[in-house]
Amino acid sequence: LCAELEDPERDREMGKSDGAGDGAGAEGSEEREGAQGGAAAAEALLAEADAGRLEGNASLRAGRLELAREKYEKTLRDLRGIRGLQSDEEVSAVNAIVTAVTLNLTAAFQRLGLHARAIAKADEILEAEPAHGKALWRRGVSLAATHEYARARADFSAVAEGDETLRRDVERELRKIHLAERAELRREKDVSASALGGKKPPKERLE
């Protein structure tokens, strides 16, 4: 989330250097008051967005998945509409909530079985932060659920590289992927055998 930062101090200095009189000073005062009002409005919107995040979390924990999804999506729309941020700290605060809400929306999509949408949301975070552990983990879960095992394995391995304390959890997920791949291979063999009337496929003759 990008925001254009304003600098009231810089504006005041520019007004002094060009020989502005009392009228310019009054104009600068009005600009400062407007900037302060914009910051207050942004702070109120940020607080409202955080309340929306918490409401979404409560709905997700209670199993009200569609309601949680709606809350998270509305919160993200509200956050992206915030204007008038005055400092890097404010921008960072908004970005942090955007990331948290996007991760939780990813979890809601996963629980709804909407793994393609979950992957897309995790991608949004990873475009800005390629090593974000939770985003990698959640994308890996959804990739495995959609049988994209190689990509899922890569994501889980990246999680372990970034946080050694999660290596045991990663190994558990990698074992799940290995078992899923073996089960899929067995199903493919069974389908092939069924197509041949229960007979084993003939061995390939080498020339």
GROMACS .gro file of C-alpha atoms in nm:
model
  207
    1LEU     CA    1   0.000   0.000   0.000
    2CYS     CA    2   0.153   0.324  -0.113
    3ALA     CA    3   0.077   0.669   0.024
    4GLU     CA    4   0.205   1.010  -0.076
    5LEU     CA    5   0.362   1.181   0.224
    6GLU     CA    6   0.318   1.551   0.290
    7ASP     CA    7   0.562   1.779   0.474
    8PRO     CA    8   0.401   2.085   0.636
    9GLU     CA    9   0.741   2.208   0.760
   10ARG     CA   10   0.877   2.214   0.406
   11ASP     CA   11   0.572   2.408   0.289
   12ARG     CA   12   0.626   2.669   0.559
   13GLU     CA   13   0.993   2.717   0.462
   14MET     CA   14   0.897   2.760   0.098
   15GLY     CA   15   0.650   3.029   0.196
   16LYS     CA   16   0.921   3.219   0.384
   17SER     CA   17   1.178   3.200   0.107
   18ASP     CA   18   0.956   3.351  -0.161
   19GLY     CA   19   0.884   3.667   0.042
   20ALA     CA   20   0.522   3.578   0.122
   21GLY     CA   21   0.340   3.813   0.355
   22ASP     CA   22   0.057   3.778   0.603
   23GLY     CA   23  -0.178   3.634   0.342
   24ALA     CA   24   0.063   3.351   0.266
   25GLY     CA   25   0.106   3.288   0.640
   26ALA     CA   26  -0.269   3.258   0.680
   27GLU     CA   27  -0.280   3.020   0.386
   28GLY     CA   28  -0.002   2.810   0.542
   29SER     CA   29  -0.195   2.797   0.867
   30GLU     CA   30  -0.502   2.672   0.683
   31GLU     CA   31  -0.292   2.408   0.509
   32ARG     CA   32  -0.153   2.290   0.842
   33GLU     CA   33  -0.500   2.269   0.990
   34GLY     CA   34  -0.615   2.073   0.686
   35ALA     CA   35  -0.323   1.834   0.717
   36GLN     CA   36  -0.397   1.780   1.086
   37GLY     CA   37  -0.761   1.714   1.003
   38GLY     CA   38  -0.659   1.464   0.737
   39ALA     CA   39  -0.430   1.285   0.981
   40ALA     CA   40  -0.708   1.265   1.238
   41ALA     CA   41  -0.946   1.125   0.978
   42ALA     CA   42  -0.685   0.870   0.869
   43GLU     CA   43  -0.632   0.765   1.231
   44ALA     CA   44  -1.007   0.718   1.277
   45LEU     CA   45  -1.029   0.509   0.960
   46LEU     CA   46  -0.733   0.301   1.076
   47ALA     CA   47  -0.902   0.232   1.409
   48GLU     CA   48  -1.224   0.139   1.228
   49ALA     CA   49  -1.035  -0.095   0.996
   50ASP     CA   50  -0.867  -0.267   1.291
   51ALA     CA   51  -1.208  -0.315   1.451
   52GLY     CA   52  -1.323  -0.476   1.126
   53ARG     CA   53  -1.024  -0.709   1.136
   54LEU     CA   54  -1.113  -0.818   1.490
   55GLU     CA   55  -1.475  -0.876   1.392
   56GLY     CA   56  -1.359  -1.089   1.101
   57ASN     CA   57  -1.134  -1.287   1.334
   58ALA     CA   58  -1.423  -1.352   1.573
   59SER     CA   59  -1.641  -1.473   1.285
   60LEU     CA   60  -1.365  -1.699   1.154
   61ARG     CA   61  -1.310  -1.855   1.496
   62ALA     CA   62  -1.685  -1.914   1.528
   63GLY     CA   63  -1.698  -2.087   1.191
   64ARG     CA   64  -1.901  -1.812   1.024
   65LEU     CA   65  -1.677  -1.825   0.721
   66GLU     CA   66  -1.875  -1.619   0.470
   67LEU     CA   67  -1.926  -1.343   0.726
   68ALA     CA   68  -1.554  -1.347   0.805
   69ARG     CA   69  -1.472  -1.323   0.436
   70GLU     CA   70  -1.706  -1.027   0.392
   71LYS     CA   71  -1.557  -0.848   0.695
   72TYR     CA   72  -1.202  -0.897   0.573
   73GLU     CA   73  -1.280  -0.785   0.219
   74LYS     CA   74  -1.460  -0.471   0.340
   75THR     CA   75  -1.172  -0.393   0.576
   76LEU     CA   76  -0.922  -0.418   0.291
   77ARG     CA   77  -1.133  -0.185   0.076
   78ASP     CA   78  -1.148   0.065   0.361
   79LEU     CA   79  -0.773   0.046   0.419
   80ARG     CA   80  -0.694   0.105   0.054
   81GLY     CA   81  -0.914   0.412   0.060
   82ILE     CA   82  -0.725   0.585   0.341
   83ARG     CA   83  -0.569   0.916   0.241
   84GLY     CA   84  -0.379   1.186   0.428
   85LEU     CA   85  -0.114   0.975   0.600
   86GLN     CA   86   0.150   1.208   0.743
   87SER     CA   87   0.440   0.986   0.850
   88ASP     CA   88   0.626   0.665   0.774
   89GLU     CA   89   0.489   0.526   1.101
   90GLU     CA   90   0.132   0.576   0.982
   91VAL     CA   91   0.207   0.416   0.647
   92SER     CA   92   0.373   0.121   0.825
   93ALA     CA   93   0.071   0.083   1.055
   94VAL     CA   94  -0.165   0.066   0.757
   95ASN     CA   95   0.061  -0.181   0.574
   96ALA     CA   96   0.080  -0.404   0.881
   97ILE     CA   97  -0.299  -0.424   0.908
   98VAL     CA   98  -0.334  -0.482   0.533
   99THR     CA   99  -0.093  -0.776   0.559
  100ALA     CA  100  -0.268  -0.920   0.866
  101VAL     CA  101  -0.614  -0.893   0.709
  102THR     CA  102  -0.492  -1.040   0.380
  103LEU     CA  103  -0.343  -1.338   0.564
  104ASN     CA  104  -0.668  -1.393   0.753
  105LEU     CA  105  -0.868  -1.364   0.432
  106THR     CA  106  -0.638  -1.629   0.287
  107ALA     CA  107  -0.725  -1.855   0.581
  108ALA     CA  108  -1.098  -1.789   0.530
  109PHE     CA  109  -1.070  -1.882   0.161
  110GLN     CA  110  -0.887  -2.202   0.256
  111ARG     CA  111  -1.156  -2.304   0.502
  112LEU     CA  112  -1.418  -2.231   0.235
  113GLY     CA  113  -1.227  -2.458  -0.005
  114LEU     CA  114  -1.145  -2.165  -0.235
  115HIS     CA  115  -0.778  -2.246  -0.271
  116ALA     CA  116  -0.718  -2.060  -0.598
  117ARG     CA  117  -0.835  -1.739  -0.432
  118ALA     CA  118  -0.626  -1.818  -0.126
  119ILE     CA  119  -0.318  -1.856  -0.345
  120ALA     CA  120  -0.392  -1.523  -0.516
  121LYS     CA  121  -0.414  -1.344  -0.180
  122ALA     CA  122  -0.091  -1.499  -0.054
  123ASP     CA  123   0.072  -1.389  -0.380
  124GLU     CA  124  -0.023  -1.027  -0.304
  125ILE     CA  125   0.185  -1.039   0.014
  126LEU     CA  126   0.472  -1.230  -0.139
  127GLU     CA  127   0.507  -0.982  -0.424
  128ALA     CA  128   0.610  -0.722  -0.165
  129GLU     CA  129   0.774  -0.960   0.085
  130PRO     CA  130   0.900  -1.275  -0.093
  131ALA     CA  131   1.026  -1.431   0.232
  132HIS     CA  132   0.709  -1.371   0.439
  133GLY     CA  133   0.684  -1.696   0.636
  134LYS     CA  134   0.308  -1.709   0.702
  135ALA     CA  135   0.223  -1.617   0.343
  136LEU     CA  136   0.456  -1.889   0.214
  137TRP     CA  137   0.304  -2.140   0.454
  138ARG     CA  138  -0.054  -2.062   0.359
  139ARG     CA  139   0.023  -2.061  -0.010
  140GLY     CA  140   0.198  -2.395   0.034
  141VAL     CA  141  -0.111  -2.542   0.202
  142SER     CA  142  -0.336  -2.431  -0.085
  143LEU     CA  143  -0.089  -2.543  -0.351
  144ALA     CA  144  -0.080  -2.889  -0.194
  145ALA     CA  145  -0.462  -2.893  -0.180
  146THR     CA  146  -0.474  -2.822  -0.555
  147HIS     CA  147  -0.213  -3.094  -0.628
  148GLU     CA  148   0.063  -2.848  -0.721
  149TYR     CA  149   0.306  -3.051  -0.515
  150ALA     CA  150   0.634  -2.921  -0.653
  151ARG     CA  151   0.541  -2.558  -0.585
  152ALA     CA  152   0.403  -2.647  -0.242
  153ARG     CA  153   0.726  -2.828  -0.155
  154ALA     CA  154   0.928  -2.522  -0.259
  155ASP     CA  155   0.717  -2.292  -0.039
  156PHE     CA  156   0.747  -2.514   0.267
  157SER     CA  157   1.120  -2.549   0.216
  158ALA     CA  158   1.149  -2.170   0.200
  159VAL     CA  159   0.962  -2.148   0.531
  160ALA     CA  160   1.214  -2.381   0.696
  161GLU     CA  161   1.505  -2.181   0.556
  162GLY     CA  162   1.360  -1.864   0.703
  163ASP     CA  163   1.275  -2.008   1.045
  164GLU     CA  164   1.456  -2.315   1.173
  165THR     CA  165   1.207  -2.351   1.460
  166LEU     CA  166   0.942  -2.451   1.204
  167ARG     CA  167   1.150  -2.725   1.044
  168ARG     CA  168   0.961  -3.004   1.222
  169ASP     CA  169   0.628  -2.860   1.108
  170VAL     CA  170   0.763  -2.826   0.756
  171GLU     CA  171   0.882  -3.188   0.755
  172ARG     CA  172   0.532  -3.296   0.858
  173GLU     CA  173   0.379  -3.109   0.564
  174LEU     CA  174   0.640  -3.249   0.327
  175ARG     CA  175   0.552  -3.601   0.442
  176LYS     CA  176   0.186  -3.526   0.368
  177ILE     CA  177   0.281  -3.416   0.019
  178HIS     CA  178   0.488  -3.731  -0.034
  179LEU     CA  179   0.197  -3.951   0.075
  180ALA     CA  180  -0.047  -3.758  -0.144
  181GLU     CA  181   0.182  -3.802  -0.445
  182ARG     CA  182   0.208  -4.177  -0.383
  183ALA     CA  183  -0.170  -4.207  -0.344
  184GLU     CA  184  -0.221  -4.016  -0.669
  185LEU     CA  185   0.023  -4.242  -0.849
  186ARG     CA  186  -0.160  -4.552  -0.720
  187ARG     CA  187  -0.492  -4.411  -0.842
  188GLU     CA  188  -0.343  -4.348  -1.185
  189LYS     CA  189  -0.217  -4.709  -1.198
  190ASP     CA  190  -0.559  -4.840  -1.092
  191VAL     CA  191  -0.727  -4.637  -1.365
  192SER     CA  192  -0.482  -4.772  -1.622
  193ALA     CA  193  -0.540  -5.129  -1.504
  194SER     CA  194  -0.918  -5.083  -1.514
  195ALA     CA  195  -0.896  -4.953  -1.872
  196LEU     CA  196  -0.713  -5.277  -1.962
  197GLY     CA  197  -0.983  -5.496  -1.810
  198GLY     CA  198  -0.797  -5.559  -1.489
  199LYS     CA  199  -0.484  -5.674  -1.666
  200LYS     CA  200  -0.150  -5.526  -1.591
  201PRO     CA  201  -0.019  -5.301  -1.869
  202PRO     CA  202   0.231  -5.483  -2.091
  203LYS     CA  203   0.595  -5.418  -2.038
  204GLU     CA  204   0.748  -5.185  -2.286
  205ARG     CA  205   0.952  -5.368  -2.545
  206LEU     CA  206   1.290  -5.215  -2.601
  207GLU     CA  207   1.450  -5.221  -2.946
   0.00000   0.00000   0.00000
